[in-house]
PDB file of C-alpha atoms in Angstrom:
ATOM      1  CA  UNK J   2     -20.686 -18.121  -3.196  1.00 68.00           C
ATOM      2  CA  UNK J   3     -20.897 -21.045  -0.442  1.00 74.00           C
ATOM      3  CA  UNK J   4     -21.978 -21.302   3.166  1.00 80.00           C
ATOM      4  CA  UNK J   5     -18.161 -21.821   3.496  1.00 94.00           C
ATOM      5  CA  UNK J   6     -17.182 -18.505   2.141  1.00 96.00           C
ATOM      6  CA  UNK J   7     -17.858 -14.397   3.162  1.00 97.00           C
ATOM      7  CA  UNK J   8     -17.802 -10.993   1.115  1.00 98.00           C
ATOM      8  CA  UNK J   9     -16.067  -8.677   2.860  1.00 98.00           C
ATOM      9  CA  UNK J  10     -15.181  -5.388   1.190  1.00 98.00           C
ATOM     10  CA  UNK J  11     -11.740  -3.858   1.150  1.00 96.00           C
ATOM     11  CA  UNK J  12     -10.816  -0.186   0.665  1.00 95.00           C
ATOM     12  CA  UNK J  13     -13.743  -0.958  -2.126  1.00 95.00           C
ATOM     13  CA  UNK J  14     -13.576  -4.093  -3.583  1.00 95.00           C
ATOM     14  CA  UNK J  15     -15.353  -6.751  -3.615  1.00 97.00           C
ATOM     15  CA  UNK J  16     -13.473  -9.539  -2.679  1.00 97.00           C
ATOM     16  CA  UNK J  17     -14.327 -13.279  -1.388  1.00 97.00           C
ATOM     17  CA  UNK J  18     -12.674 -15.631   1.445  1.00 97.00           C
ATOM     18  CA  UNK J  19     -13.062 -18.582   3.184  1.00 97.00           C
ATOM     19  CA  UNK J  20     -15.607 -18.030   6.151  1.00 95.00           C
ATOM     20  CA  UNK J  21     -13.120 -18.046   9.438  1.00 94.00           C
ATOM     21  CA  UNK J  22     -10.525 -16.471   7.349  1.00 97.00           C
ATOM     22  CA  UNK J  23      -8.952 -13.826   9.541  1.00 97.00           C
ATOM     23  CA  UNK J  24      -8.895 -10.313   8.328  1.00 97.00           C
ATOM     24  CA  UNK J  25      -4.831 -10.000   7.581  1.00 96.00           C
ATOM     25  CA  UNK J  26      -4.654 -12.847   5.802  1.00 96.00           C
ATOM     26  CA  UNK J  27      -7.532 -12.296   3.607  1.00 97.00           C
ATOM     27  CA  UNK J  28      -5.874  -8.386   3.113  1.00 96.00           C
ATOM     28  CA  UNK J  29      -2.571 -10.693   2.212  1.00 95.00           C
ATOM     29  CA  UNK J  30      -4.144 -12.518  -0.691  1.00 94.00           C
ATOM     30  CA  UNK J  31      -5.434  -9.957  -2.120  1.00 93.00           C
ATOM     31  CA  UNK J  32      -2.056  -8.009  -2.166  1.00 92.00           C
ATOM     32  CA  UNK J  33      -2.288  -5.863   0.204  1.00 92.00           C
ATOM     33  CA  UNK J  34       1.120  -4.298   1.061  1.00 89.00           C
ATOM     34  CA  UNK J  35       0.428  -1.462   3.415  1.00 90.00           C
ATOM     35  CA  UNK J  36      -2.256  -2.495   5.879  1.00 90.00           C
ATOM     36  CA  UNK J  37      -1.696   1.438   7.457  1.00 89.00           C
ATOM     37  CA  UNK J  38       0.799   4.587   7.132  1.00 88.00           C
ATOM     38  CA  UNK J  39       2.884   5.618  10.015  1.00 87.00           C
ATOM     39  CA  UNK J  40       2.816   9.255  11.075  1.00 88.00           C
ATOM     40  CA  UNK J  41       6.015  10.021   9.097  1.00 91.00           C
ATOM     41  CA  UNK J  42       4.203   8.729   6.265  1.00 90.00           C
ATOM     42  CA  UNK J  43       5.654   5.037   5.954  1.00 91.00           C
ATOM     43  CA  UNK J  44       3.586   2.050   4.771  1.00 91.00           C
ATOM     44  CA  UNK J  45       3.138   0.042   7.637  1.00 91.00           C
ATOM     45  CA  UNK J  46       1.777  -3.728   7.618  1.00 90.00           C
ATOM     46  CA  UNK J  47       1.667  -6.753  10.223  1.00 91.00           C
ATOM     47  CA  UNK J  48       5.133  -7.913  11.337  1.00 91.00           C
ATOM     48  CA  UNK J  49       3.813  -9.831  14.511  1.00 91.00           C
ATOM     49  CA  UNK J  50       0.470 -12.245  13.305  1.00 85.00           C
ATOM     50  CA  UNK J  51      -0.657 -12.043  16.499  1.00 89.00           C
ATOM     51  CA  UNK J  52      -1.360  -8.481  18.383  1.00 89.00           C
ATOM     52  CA  UNK J  53       1.522  -7.465  19.943  1.00 92.00           C
ATOM     53  CA  UNK J  54       3.269  -4.893  17.163  1.00 92.00           C
ATOM     54  CA  UNK J  55       0.030  -2.970  15.967  1.00 93.00           C
ATOM     55  CA  UNK J  56       1.174  -2.426  12.398  1.00 94.00           C
ATOM     56  CA  UNK J  57      -2.103  -3.851  11.309  1.00 94.00           C
ATOM     57  CA  UNK J  58      -4.516  -2.053  11.937  1.00 95.00           C
ATOM     58  CA  UNK J  59      -7.216  -0.895   9.776  1.00 96.00           C
ATOM     59  CA  UNK J  60     -11.036   0.670   9.855  1.00 96.00           C
ATOM     60  CA  UNK J  61     -13.496  -1.833   9.763  1.00 97.00           C
ATOM     61  CA  UNK J  62     -17.059  -1.325   9.720  1.00 98.00           C
ATOM     62  CA  UNK J  63     -16.054   2.479  10.330  1.00 96.00           C
ATOM     63  CA  UNK J  64     -14.018   1.104  13.527  1.00 96.00           C
ATOM     64  CA  UNK J  65     -10.583   2.371  13.015  1.00 95.00           C
ATOM     65  CA  UNK J  66      -8.280   0.835  14.746  1.00 94.00           C
ATOM     66  CA  UNK J  67      -8.440  -2.737  14.735  1.00 96.00           C
ATOM     67  CA  UNK J  68      -5.638  -4.819  14.758  1.00 96.00           C
ATOM     68  CA  UNK J  69      -6.413  -7.270  11.943  1.00 96.00           C
ATOM     69  CA  UNK J  70      -4.310 -10.178  12.948  1.00 96.00           C
ATOM     70  CA  UNK J  71      -7.088 -10.617  15.703  1.00 97.00           C
ATOM     71  CA  UNK J  72     -10.588  -9.797  13.580  1.00 97.00           C
ATOM     72  CA  UNK J  73     -12.064 -12.957  11.902  1.00 97.00           C
ATOM     73  CA  UNK J  74     -13.771 -11.985   8.495  1.00 98.00           C
ATOM     74  CA  UNK J  75     -17.633 -10.842   8.680  1.00 97.00           C
ATOM     75  CA  UNK J  76     -20.252 -10.529   5.902  1.00 97.00           C
ATOM     76  CA  UNK J  77     -20.869  -7.582   4.462  1.00 97.00           C
ATOM     77  CA  UNK J  78     -17.721  -6.537   6.894  1.00 98.00           C
ATOM     78  CA  UNK J  79     -16.574  -3.137   4.869  1.00 98.00           C
ATOM     79  CA  UNK J  80     -12.703  -2.787   5.155  1.00 97.00           C
ATOM     80  CA  UNK J  81     -10.592   0.771   4.885  1.00 95.00           C
ATOM     81  CA  UNK J  82      -6.919   0.361   4.820  1.00 92.00           C
ATOM     82  CA  UNK J  83      -6.348   4.229   3.745  1.00 81.00           C
ATOM     83  CA  UNK J  84      -7.494   5.454   7.369  1.00 63.00           C
ATOM     84  CA  UNK J  85      -7.042   2.142   8.513  1.00 50.00           C
ATOM     85  CA  UNK J  86      -4.895   2.537  11.336  1.00 50.00           C
ATOM     86  CA  UNK J  87      -3.633   6.196  11.089  1.00 49.00           C
ATOM     87  CA  UNK J  88      -0.433   7.227  13.126  1.00 49.00           C
TER      88      UNK J  88
END
Protein backbone atom coordinates (compact mmCIF):
# COMPACT_ATOMS: atom_id res chain seq x y z
CA UNK A 1 0.00 0.00 0.00
CA UNK A 2 1.28 3.49 -0.86
CA UNK A 3 0.41 6.99 0.35
CA UNK A 4 -1.87 7.23 -2.68
CA UNK A 5 -3.93 4.31 -1.37
CA UNK A 6 -6.20 3.67 1.60
CA UNK A 7 -7.33 0.41 3.13
CA UNK A 8 -10.97 -0.12 4.03
CA UNK A 9 -12.84 -3.15 5.34
CA UNK A 10 -15.90 -4.20 3.36
CA UNK A 11 -18.09 -6.87 4.95
CA UNK A 12 -15.07 -8.18 6.84
CA UNK A 13 -12.77 -8.17 3.80
CA UNK A 14 -9.78 -5.84 3.51
CA UNK A 15 -9.76 -3.76 0.33
CA UNK A 16 -7.12 -1.30 -0.90
CA UNK A 17 -8.36 1.56 -3.07
CA UNK A 18 -6.84 4.74 -4.48
CA UNK A 19 -7.07 7.67 -2.05
CA UNK A 20 -10.06 9.85 -2.85
CA UNK A 21 -12.18 7.00 -4.22
CA UNK A 22 -15.89 7.40 -3.52
CA UNK A 23 -17.20 4.48 -1.49
CA UNK A 24 -19.91 3.44 -3.98
CA UNK A 25 -17.25 3.16 -6.70
CA UNK A 26 -14.98 1.13 -4.42
CA UNK A 27 -17.82 -1.25 -3.60
CA UNK A 28 -18.80 -1.64 -7.24
CA UNK A 29 -15.16 -2.26 -8.22
CA UNK A 30 -15.07 -5.04 -5.62
CA UNK A 31 -18.11 -6.69 -7.21
CA UNK A 32 -20.64 -5.70 -4.55
CA UNK A 33 -23.99 -5.83 -6.34
CA UNK A 34 -26.39 -5.37 -3.42
CA UNK A 35 -25.61 -2.44 -1.13
CA UNK A 36 -28.71 -3.03 1.00
CA UNK A 37 -32.10 -4.75 0.89
CA UNK A 38 -35.51 -3.12 0.64
CA UNK A 39 -38.31 -3.63 3.16
CA UNK A 40 -39.52 -6.49 0.96
CA UNK A 41 -36.06 -8.08 0.86
CA UNK A 42 -35.10 -7.00 -2.64
CA UNK A 43 -31.42 -6.18 -3.30
CA UNK A 44 -30.78 -2.48 -3.89
CA UNK A 45 -27.79 -0.64 -5.38
CA UNK A 46 -26.94 2.89 -6.56
CA UNK A 47 -29.11 4.38 -9.26
CA UNK A 48 -28.29 8.09 -9.42
CA UNK A 49 -24.71 8.26 -8.13
CA UNK A 50 -25.28 11.73 -6.65
CA UNK A 51 -27.16 11.21 -3.38
CA UNK A 52 -30.74 11.69 -4.59
CA UNK A 53 -32.04 8.12 -4.71
CA UNK A 54 -30.80 6.80 -1.32
CA UNK A 55 -30.44 3.29 -2.81
CA UNK A 56 -26.72 3.07 -2.01
CA UNK A 57 -27.05 3.28 1.77
CA UNK A 58 -24.58 1.27 3.84
CA UNK A 59 -23.30 1.28 7.41
CA UNK A 60 -19.97 3.09 7.74
CA UNK A 61 -18.03 2.81 11.00
CA UNK A 62 -21.22 1.81 12.81
CA UNK A 63 -23.31 4.68 11.38
CA UNK A 64 -26.23 3.27 9.34
CA UNK A 65 -27.89 4.87 6.32
CA UNK A 66 -24.76 6.51 4.89
CA UNK A 67 -25.12 7.26 1.17
CA UNK A 68 -22.03 5.56 -0.22
CA UNK A 69 -22.05 7.72 -3.36
CA UNK A 70 -21.26 10.75 -1.18
CA UNK A 71 -18.63 9.21 1.13
CA UNK A 72 -14.93 9.33 0.21
CA UNK A 73 -12.98 6.27 1.36
CA UNK A 74 -10.81 6.88 4.42
CA UNK A 75 -8.08 4.62 5.75
CA UNK A 76 -9.49 2.14 8.26
CA UNK A 77 -13.13 2.72 7.33
CA UNK A 78 -15.36 -0.27 8.13
CA UNK A 79 -18.28 -0.79 5.75
CA UNK A 80 -21.17 -3.19 6.27
CA UNK A 81 -23.56 -3.72 3.38
CA UNK A 82 -25.63 -6.43 5.10
CA UNK A 83 -27.06 -4.04 7.69
CA UNK A 84 -26.26 -0.93 5.70
CA UNK A 85 -29.36 0.77 4.63
CA UNK A 86 -32.05 -1.41 5.92
CA UNK A 87 -35.42 -0.21 4.81
